[in-house]
Amino acid sequence: MLVGQAPGKVEAEGGKPFAGRAGKTLFRWLERAGIDESSARENIYIAAVTRCYPGPHPGGRGDRVPSRSEREQCGDWLQSELEIIKPKLLIPVGRLAIEQFLLPLSLDKLIGQAHTVTHAGGTSRVIPLPHPSGASSWVHQQGNMLLVERALHLIQQEWEALRLNPPRKSSAA
């Protein structure tokens, strides 16, 4: 299960998650983990912290981060999805999604690590990724792309393990 922040403008207009520029970057990353875009879209349930496009960022760069109120209003959706999907692997993308499952630590303490968490749907391995948006500068800071590569390697290992030992019908990636 992949969890993003919120639909962007392109996603809101087209109804397809991660269809814009950030999505292209995300799927290039996943391809480096051995998961091409069509395979990812077919086999990975894609969710978001919020359901609605929050609008453009007031500064004009990227999308506005959903407010606490917007996140709370949509929180039941994500909890229900976790209960239904029962994911064995969770890939939160971006700080907002990561903080739904992990402590609010700096990204360099979280990215490149595998975590185990218990949530409404059971227990999952959580391998966070930074937000792939061009508005995010974290990836371009020294050493951080190495952490992304480490995370992609962990995702590849988990993905291969799930393919060799598929979960019962009620569970998914």
C-alpha positions as CSV (number, residue, x, y, z in Angstrom):
1,M,0.0,0.0,0.0
2,L,1.4,3.4,-1.0
3,V,0.1,6.5,0.9
4,G,0.6,10.0,-0.5
5,Q,-0.2,13.4,0.9
6,A,-3.2,14.5,-1.2
7,P,-4.2,14.6,-4.9
8,G,-2.4,17.3,-6.9
9,K,-4.1,19.3,-9.5
10,V,-3.4,16.8,-12.3
11,E,-4.6,13.9,-10.2
12,A,-7.8,15.8,-9.1
13,E,-8.6,16.6,-12.7
14,G,-7.8,13.1,-14.1
15,G,-8.8,10.9,-11.1
16,K,-5.5,9.0,-11.3
17,P,-3.1,9.1,-8.3
18,F,0.5,10.2,-8.9
19,A,-0.2,11.1,-12.5
20,G,1.6,14.4,-12.5
21,R,5.3,15.3,-12.4
22,A,5.8,14.0,-8.8
23,G,4.2,10.7,-9.9
24,K,6.7,10.4,-12.8
25,T,9.5,10.8,-10.3
26,L,8.0,8.3,-7.9
27,F,7.5,5.7,-10.6
28,R,11.1,6.2,-11.8
29,W,12.2,5.5,-8.2
30,L,10.0,2.4,-7.9
31,E,11.4,1.1,-11.2
32,R,14.8,1.2,-9.6
33,A,13.3,-1.0,-7.0
34,G,12.2,-3.5,-9.7
35,I,8.6,-2.3,-9.8
36,D,7.5,-0.8,-13.1
37,E,4.6,1.7,-13.2
38,S,2.0,-0.7,-14.7
39,S,2.9,-3.4,-12.1
40,A,2.8,-0.9,-9.3
41,R,-0.6,0.5,-10.4
42,E,-2.0,-3.1,-10.8
43,N,-0.6,-4.5,-7.5
44,I,-0.2,-1.7,-5.0
45,Y,-3.2,0.0,-3.5
46,I,-2.7,3.8,-3.6
47,A,-4.3,5.9,-0.9
48,A,-3.8,9.4,0.4
49,V,-3.9,11.2,3.7
50,T,-6.6,13.5,2.3
51,R,-9.0,13.0,-0.5
52,C,-9.3,16.4,-2.1
53,Y,-6.9,18.7,-3.9
54,P,-5.9,21.3,-1.3
55,G,-5.2,24.0,-3.9
56,P,-2.0,25.7,-4.9
57,H,0.6,26.7,-2.3
58,P,0.1,30.4,-1.5
59,G,3.8,31.0,-2.4
60,G,3.1,29.7,-5.9
61,R,5.4,26.7,-5.7
62,G,3.7,23.3,-5.6
63,D,0.5,22.4,-3.8
64,R,-0.7,23.6,-0.4
65,V,-0.2,21.2,2.4
66,P,-3.6,20.0,3.7
67,S,-4.6,21.6,7.0
68,R,-5.0,19.7,10.2
69,S,-8.7,20.1,9.9
70,E,-8.6,18.6,6.3
71,R,-6.5,15.7,7.5
72,E,-8.8,15.0,10.4
73,Q,-11.9,15.1,8.2
74,C,-10.3,12.5,5.9
75,G,-8.7,10.4,8.6
76,D,-11.5,7.8,8.8
77,W,-11.0,7.0,5.1
78,L,-7.3,6.0,5.6
79,Q,-8.1,4.0,8.7
80,S,-10.9,2.1,6.8
81,E,-8.6,1.4,3.9
82,L,-6.0,0.0,6.3
83,E,-8.6,-2.2,7.9
84,I,-9.8,-3.5,4.5
85,I,-6.5,-3.9,2.7
86,K,-4.4,-5.1,5.7
87,P,-1.2,-4.2,3.9
88,K,2.0,-6.1,4.7
89,L,4.1,-3.3,3.2
90,L,3.3,0.4,3.6
91,I,5.2,3.0,1.6
92,P,4.3,6.5,2.9
93,V,5.4,9.2,0.5
94,G,6.3,12.6,1.9
95,R,6.4,13.9,5.5
96,L,2.6,14.2,5.9
97,A,2.1,10.6,5.0
98,I,5.1,9.4,6.9
99,E,3.8,11.0,10.1
100,Q,0.6,9.0,9.9
101,F,2.6,6.0,10.7
102,L,5.9,7.0,12.3
103,L,7.2,9.5,14.9
104,P,7.8,13.0,13.5
105,L,11.6,12.7,13.3
106,S,13.7,14.4,10.6
107,L,13.5,12.6,7.3
108,D,17.2,11.6,7.4
109,K,16.3,9.5,10.5
110,L,13.4,7.8,8.7
111,I,14.2,7.4,5.0
112,G,16.4,4.4,4.2
113,Q,15.1,2.4,7.2
114,A,12.4,-0.3,7.5
115,H,10.1,0.1,10.4
116,T,7.4,-2.2,11.8
117,V,4.1,-0.6,12.9
118,T,0.7,-1.8,14.1
119,H,-2.3,0.0,12.8
120,A,-6.0,-0.5,12.2
121,G,-5.4,-3.3,9.7
122,G,-2.7,-5.2,11.6
123,T,1.1,-5.0,11.3
124,S,3.0,-3.7,8.4
125,R,6.6,-3.1,7.3
126,V,6.9,0.7,6.7
127,I,9.5,2.0,4.3
128,P,9.1,5.7,3.8
129,L,10.1,7.8,0.8
130,P,10.4,11.6,0.6
131,H,8.0,13.5,-1.4
132,P,9.0,13.3,-5.1
133,S,7.8,16.8,-5.9
134,G,10.2,19.3,-7.5
135,A,9.1,21.7,-4.7
136,S,10.8,19.4,-2.1
137,S,14.5,20.3,-1.7
138,W,15.3,17.4,0.7
139,V,16.3,14.9,-2.0
140,H,18.8,17.4,-3.4
141,Q,20.6,17.9,-0.1
142,Q,24.0,16.1,0.3
143,G,23.7,12.4,1.1
144,N,19.9,12.2,1.0
145,M,19.6,10.5,-2.4
146,L,21.8,7.7,-0.9
147,L,19.0,7.3,1.7
148,V,16.4,7.1,-1.0
149,E,18.5,4.5,-2.8
150,R,18.7,2.5,0.5
151,A,14.9,2.8,0.9
152,L,14.4,1.6,-2.7
153,H,16.6,-1.4,-2.0
154,L,14.5,-2.3,1.1
155,I,11.3,-1.9,-0.9
156,Q,12.7,-4.2,-3.6
157,Q,13.5,-6.8,-0.9
158,E,10.0,-6.6,0.6
159,W,8.4,-6.7,-2.8
160,E,10.3,-9.8,-3.8
161,A,9.4,-11.5,-0.5
162,L,5.7,-10.7,-1.0
163,R,5.8,-12.1,-4.5
164,L,7.4,-15.3,-3.3
165,N,5.1,-15.6,-0.3
166,P,1.9,-13.8,-1.3
167,P,-0.4,-12.7,1.5
168,R,-3.8,-14.2,2.0
169,K,-6.5,-12.8,-0.2
170,S,-7.5,-10.2,2.3
171,S,-4.0,-8.6,2.4
172,A,-2.2,-6.6,-0.2
173,A,0.9,-4.6,-0.7
